[in-house]
């Protein structure tokens, strides 16, 4: 699957330019486009009526006013699932910066230095609307920007009788993107979903196997420890173009003497022809032992040799790559 591997590393705008505007809003996507991101990411979930919308969580409460607007619509676990709401209901919600609950009624921004929690200026876009925005900007700005689509919760959706993989592919086909392997990646944490896309659905689009930690409780039985082993990576190479690991699976911190410690993951993946696109690069959330964002980028681009990064700050990564003559 190494036919589309690039020699220049790519900048993937993680949920748009989400360091500056609330994630997965059209505003954040327009800003990412203006920052010349190579790819703009879409996390996709389905509404109750089966329409793909762009939203990171299968839940709504961390980035919208769903609890105020539709009280009583939470499931028994206290969470508001997007797939319980019709698209026309999702359209009534206002999107804000990601927040978390701290005690009764007290909401706090996850990244306090970013766009303010209020006012809520934005809505949830459908996948089709977001593709129209990116294609329109490509035309008016004379660029070609890639889509980097993640299928969220494929098993949760399937339990509701909704096949998110084929539904998303039909929207991509409608918009003329289903046969543009140079311009679209499909990503998923669930190995079986990607295998289906490759072997049964036979999409020509390159697939990226996301790798998390088994402790995260992703909607998948996939064993991420196995995926990082030589045997696991060889299996991934049979259906995927590359991997999307968490950055802590590559940069392991520092030795007592202060040396950067790197795992074998990038070398192992490259030996199999797999591209490596780690997540998530945030200048306001640096890993232990890293002083500034530049140093983090040095470690990943110059030492580890990754093929691209998911970042909330696409402008900063773009400037870095230009300045260092990496692109
Ligand atoms: Ca994602």
Coordinates of C-alpha atoms and ligand atoms in Angstrom, one line a residue:
X1 CA 0.0 0.0 0.0
X2 CA 3.0 2.3 -0.3
X3 CA 2.1 3.6 -3.8
X4 CA 0.8 7.0 -2.5
X5 CA 3.5 7.5 0.1
X6 CA 4.7 11.1 0.0
X7 CA 8.2 12.3 0.3
X8 CA 7.2 15.6 1.9
X9 CA 5.6 15.5 5.3
X10 CA 2.0 16.6 5.4
X11 CA 0.2 19.0 7.7
X12 CA -3.2 17.7 8.8
X13 CA -5.5 20.3 10.4
X14 CA -6.8 18.3 13.4
X15 CA -10.6 19.1 13.6
X16 CA -9.7 22.2 11.6
X17 CA -7.6 25.1 13.0
X18 CA -8.9 24.0 16.3
X19 CA -6.3 25.8 18.3
X20 CA -8.0 29.1 17.3
X21 CA -11.7 28.3 16.8
X22 CA -14.0 25.7 18.2
X23 CA -13.3 22.3 16.7
X24 CA -15.1 21.0 13.7
X25 CA -16.9 24.3 12.9
X26 CA -16.9 25.6 9.3
X27 CA -15.1 28.6 10.6
X28 CA -12.2 26.4 12.0
X29 CA -12.1 24.6 8.6
X30 CA -12.0 27.9 6.6
X31 CA -9.2 29.1 8.8
X32 CA -7.2 25.8 8.3
X33 CA -7.7 26.2 4.6
X34 CA -6.3 29.7 4.8
X35 CA -3.3 28.4 6.7
X36 CA -2.5 26.1 3.7
X37 CA -3.1 22.8 5.6
X38 CA -2.4 19.9 3.2
X39 CA -5.4 18.0 4.7
X40 CA -8.3 19.0 6.8
X41 CA -9.7 16.4 9.2
X42 CA -13.4 15.4 9.5
X43 CA -14.5 13.2 12.4
X44 CA -17.9 11.8 11.3
X45 CA -20.9 10.4 13.2
X46 CA -24.4 9.8 12.0
X47 CA -27.6 11.5 13.0
X48 CA -30.6 9.4 13.9
X49 CA -31.8 9.7 10.3
X50 CA -28.5 8.5 9.0
X51 CA -26.9 11.8 7.8
X52 CA -23.1 12.1 8.4
X53 CA -22.3 15.1 10.5
X54 CA -18.8 16.4 11.5
X55 CA -18.3 15.9 15.2
X56 CA -15.5 14.4 17.3
X57 CA -17.5 12.6 19.9
X58 CA -20.4 10.3 19.5
X59 CA -21.7 12.4 22.3
X60 CA -22.8 16.1 22.1
X61 CA -22.5 17.5 25.6
X62 CA -18.8 18.5 25.5
X63 CA -19.0 20.9 22.5
X64 CA -22.7 21.9 22.3
X65 CA -25.6 23.3 24.3
X66 CA -27.6 20.0 24.0
X67 CA -28.2 19.7 27.8
X68 CA -29.9 23.1 27.9
X69 CA -31.8 22.7 24.6
X70 CA -32.9 19.1 24.9
X71 CA -32.9 18.3 28.6
X72 CA -34.1 14.7 29.3
X73 CA -32.7 13.4 26.0
X74 CA -29.6 11.8 27.6
X75 CA -29.3 8.0 27.7
X76 CA -29.0 6.1 31.1
X77 CA -25.3 6.8 31.1
X78 CA -26.0 10.5 31.3
X79 CA -24.7 11.2 27.8
X80 CA -26.4 12.8 24.8
X81 CA -25.7 10.6 21.8
X82 CA -25.7 12.3 18.4
X83 CA -27.3 9.2 16.9
X84 CA -30.4 9.8 19.1
X85 CA -31.1 13.2 17.4
X86 CA -32.5 13.9 13.9
X87 CA -30.4 16.2 11.7
X88 CA -33.1 18.9 12.1
X89 CA -32.5 18.7 15.9
X90 CA -28.7 18.7 15.6
X91 CA -29.1 21.9 13.5
X92 CA -30.7 23.7 16.5
X93 CA -27.5 23.2 18.6
X94 CA -24.8 25.8 19.2
X95 CA -21.2 24.6 19.1
X96 CA -18.7 26.0 21.6
X97 CA -15.1 25.3 22.6
X98 CA -14.6 21.9 24.2
X99 CA -15.5 22.0 27.9
X100 CA -15.8 19.6 30.8
X101 CA -18.0 19.5 33.9
X102 CA -16.4 20.4 37.2
X103 CA -19.1 19.9 39.8
X104 CA -22.7 21.0 39.7
X105 CA -23.3 23.2 36.6
X106 CA -19.7 24.4 36.4
X107 CA -18.2 24.1 32.9
X108 CA -14.6 24.7 32.2
X109 CA -12.7 25.0 28.9
X110 CA -10.4 22.1 28.3
X111 CA -7.9 24.5 26.7
X112 CA -8.3 27.8 28.7
X113 CA -6.1 29.9 26.4
X114 CA -8.2 29.2 23.3
X115 CA -11.4 30.8 21.9
X116 CA -13.8 31.7 24.7
X117 CA -16.6 29.3 25.8
X118 CA -19.2 31.9 25.1
X119 CA -20.5 33.2 22.8
X120 CA -21.8 30.2 21.0
X121 CA -21.6 31.4 17.4
X122 CA -21.4 28.1 15.5
X123 CA -23.4 25.1 14.4
X124 CA -22.7 21.4 13.5
X125 CA -22.0 21.0 9.8
X126 CA -22.9 18.0 7.8
X127 CA -20.1 16.2 6.0
X128 CA -21.6 17.3 2.7
X129 CA -21.6 21.0 3.7
X130 CA -18.0 20.7 4.9
X131 CA -16.8 19.2 1.6
X132 CA -18.6 22.0 -0.3
X133 CA -16.8 24.6 1.8
X134 CA -13.4 23.0 1.2
X135 CA -14.0 22.4 -2.5
X136 CA -15.2 26.0 -2.8
X137 CA -12.2 27.4 -1.1
X138 CA -10.0 25.2 -3.3
X139 CA -11.5 26.8 -6.3
X140 CA -11.4 30.4 -5.0
X141 CA -7.9 30.0 -3.6
X142 CA -6.5 27.9 -6.4
X143 CA -5.4 25.0 -4.2
X144 CA -6.0 21.3 -3.8
X145 CA -6.8 20.4 -0.1
X146 CA -7.2 16.9 1.1
X147 CA -9.9 15.4 3.2
X148 CA -8.9 13.2 6.1
X149 CA -12.1 11.5 7.2
X150 CA -12.4 9.5 10.4
X151 CA -15.2 7.0 10.8
X152 CA -16.3 7.3 14.5
X153 CA -17.9 4.5 16.4
X154 CA -18.6 2.1 13.5
X155 CA -19.8 -0.7 15.8
X156 CA -22.1 1.6 17.8
X157 CA -23.6 2.8 14.5
X158 CA -23.9 -0.8 13.2
X159 CA -25.8 -1.7 16.4
X160 CA -28.4 0.9 15.3
X161 CA -28.5 -0.7 11.9
X162 CA -26.4 2.1 10.3
X163 CA -23.3 1.3 8.3
X164 CA -21.2 4.4 8.6
X165 CA -18.6 3.2 6.2
X166 CA -20.8 2.9 3.2
X167 CA -22.9 5.9 4.1
X168 CA -19.8 8.1 4.3
X169 CA -18.4 6.7 1.0
X170 CA -21.7 7.5 -0.7
X171 CA -21.4 11.2 0.4
X172 CA -17.8 11.2 -0.9
X173 CA -19.0 9.7 -4.2
X174 CA -21.8 12.3 -4.5
X175 CA -19.2 15.1 -4.1
X176 CA -16.7 13.5 -6.5
X177 CA -14.2 12.5 -3.9
X178 CA -14.6 8.7 -3.7
X179 CA -12.1 8.0 -6.4
X180 CA -9.4 10.6 -5.5
X181 CA -6.8 8.6 -3.6
X182 CA -4.3 11.4 -3.8
X183 CA -6.7 13.7 -2.0
X184 CA -8.6 11.6 0.6
X185 CA -7.6 9.5 3.5
X186 CA -10.0 7.3 5.5
X187 CA -9.0 6.7 9.1
X188 CA -10.5 4.5 11.8
X189 CA -9.5 3.0 15.2
X190 CA -11.4 -0.2 14.3
X191 CA -9.3 -2.7 12.4
X192 CA -12.2 -4.8 11.1
X193 CA -13.9 -1.7 9.6
X194 CA -10.7 -0.9 7.6
X195 CA -10.3 -4.5 6.5
X196 CA -13.9 -4.4 5.2
X197 CA -13.2 -1.2 3.3
X198 CA -10.2 -2.7 1.7
X199 CA -11.3 -6.2 0.9
X200 CA -15.1 -6.1 0.6
X201 CA -16.1 -2.6 -0.3
X202 CA -12.8 -2.2 -2.2
X203 CA -12.4 1.6 -1.9
X204 CA -9.5 2.9 -3.9
X205 CA -8.9 5.5 -1.0
X206 CA -5.8 5.0 1.2
X207 CA -6.7 3.8 4.7
X208 CA -5.0 4.8 8.0
X209 CA -5.2 2.6 11.0
X210 CA -5.4 4.7 14.1
X211 CA -3.7 3.3 17.1
X212 CA -4.8 4.2 20.6
X213 CA -4.3 2.5 24.0
X214 CA -6.4 -0.5 25.0
X215 CA -7.3 1.4 28.2
X216 CA -9.1 4.2 26.3
X217 CA -12.2 2.1 25.6
X218 CA -12.5 3.0 21.9
X219 CA -15.5 1.5 20.1
X220 CA -13.5 -1.5 18.9
X221 CA -12.1 -4.9 20.0
X222 CA -8.8 -4.0 18.3
X223 CA -5.7 -4.8 20.3
X224 CA -3.5 -1.7 20.0
X225 CA -0.5 -3.4 21.8
X226 CA -0.6 -6.1 19.1
X227 CA -0.9 -3.5 16.3
X228 CA 2.4 -1.9 17.4
X229 CA 4.2 -5.2 17.3
X230 CA 6.1 -6.4 14.2
X231 CA 3.4 -9.0 13.5
X232 CA 0.6 -6.4 14.1
X233 CA 2.2 -3.9 11.8
X234 CA 2.7 -6.5 9.1
X235 CA -1.0 -7.3 9.3
X236 CA -1.9 -3.6 9.0
X237 CA 0.3 -3.3 5.9
X238 CA -2.0 -5.9 4.2
X239 CA -4.9 -3.4 4.2
X240 CA -3.7 0.1 5.2
X241 CA -1.5 2.8 3.7
X242 CA -0.3 3.9 7.1
X243 CA -0.8 4.3 10.8
X244 CA -2.0 7.1 13.0
X245 CA -0.4 6.5 16.4
X246 CA -0.6 8.6 19.5
X247 CA 2.6 10.7 19.8
X248 CA 3.5 9.1 23.2
X249 CA 3.8 5.8 21.3
X250 CA 6.8 7.3 19.4
X251 CA 8.4 9.8 21.8
X252 CA 8.8 7.9 25.1
X253 CA 10.2 10.8 27.2
X254 CA 13.8 11.3 28.2
X255 CA 16.5 9.1 29.8
X256 CA 17.9 10.0 33.2
X257 CA 20.7 11.6 31.2
X258 CA 18.2 13.8 29.3
X259 CA 18.4 12.0 26.0
X260 CA 15.2 11.8 23.8
X261 CA 13.9 8.3 23.9
X262 CA 12.1 7.1 20.7
X263 CA 10.3 3.8 20.2
X264 CA 10.9 1.5 17.3
X265 CA 7.4 2.2 15.9
X266 CA 8.3 4.6 13.0
X267 CA 11.2 2.4 11.8
X268 CA 9.1 -0.7 11.9
X269 CA 6.3 0.9 10.1
X270 CA 8.5 2.4 7.4
X271 CA 10.2 -0.9 6.8
X272 CA 6.8 -2.2 5.8
X273 CA 6.1 0.8 3.6
X274 CA 3.5 2.2 6.0
X275 CA 3.2 6.0 6.4
X276 CA 3.2 7.4 9.9
X277 CA 0.9 10.3 10.9
X278 CA 0.9 10.7 14.7
X279 CA -1.6 12.8 16.7
X280 CA -2.0 15.3 18.3
X281 CA 0.4 18.2 18.1
X282 CA -0.6 21.1 20.4
X283 CA 1.6 24.0 21.4
X284 CA -0.6 24.5 24.5
X285 CA -0.2 20.8 25.6
X286 CA 3.4 19.6 25.4
X287 CA 4.5 16.2 26.5
X288 CA 6.8 15.8 29.5
X289 CA 10.4 16.7 28.8
X290 CA 9.6 19.0 25.9
X291 CA 10.2 22.7 26.4
X292 CA 8.5 24.2 23.4
X293 CA 6.6 23.3 20.3
X294 CA 9.6 23.7 18.0
X295 CA 11.5 21.1 20.0
X296 CA 8.5 18.7 19.7
X297 CA 8.5 19.2 16.0
X298 CA 12.3 18.7 15.8
X299 CA 11.9 15.4 17.6
X300 CA 9.2 14.1 15.3
X301 CA 10.3 15.4 11.9
X302 CA 14.1 15.3 12.3
X303 CA 14.7 12.5 14.7
X304 CA 11.7 10.2 14.3
X305 CA 11.1 11.0 10.6
X306 CA 7.3 11.0 10.6
X307 CA 5.4 11.5 7.3
X308 CA 2.9 14.1 8.7
X309 CA 1.2 15.2 11.9
X310 CA -2.3 16.0 13.1
X311 CA -2.1 19.4 14.7
X312 CA -4.5 22.0 16.2
X313 CA -2.0 24.7 15.0
X314 CA -1.5 24.1 11.2
X315 CA 0.0 27.5 10.6
X316 CA 2.8 26.9 13.2
X317 CA 3.7 23.5 11.8
X318 CA 3.6 24.9 8.2
X319 CA 5.9 27.7 9.2
X320 CA 8.3 25.3 10.9
X321 CA 8.5 23.0 7.9
X322 CA 9.2 25.9 5.6
X323 CA 11.8 27.4 7.9
X324 CA 13.6 24.1 8.3
X325 CA 13.5 23.4 4.6
X326 CA 11.7 20.2 5.2
X327 CA 9.1 20.9 2.5
Ligands
LIG1 CA1 -10.0 12.2 14.6

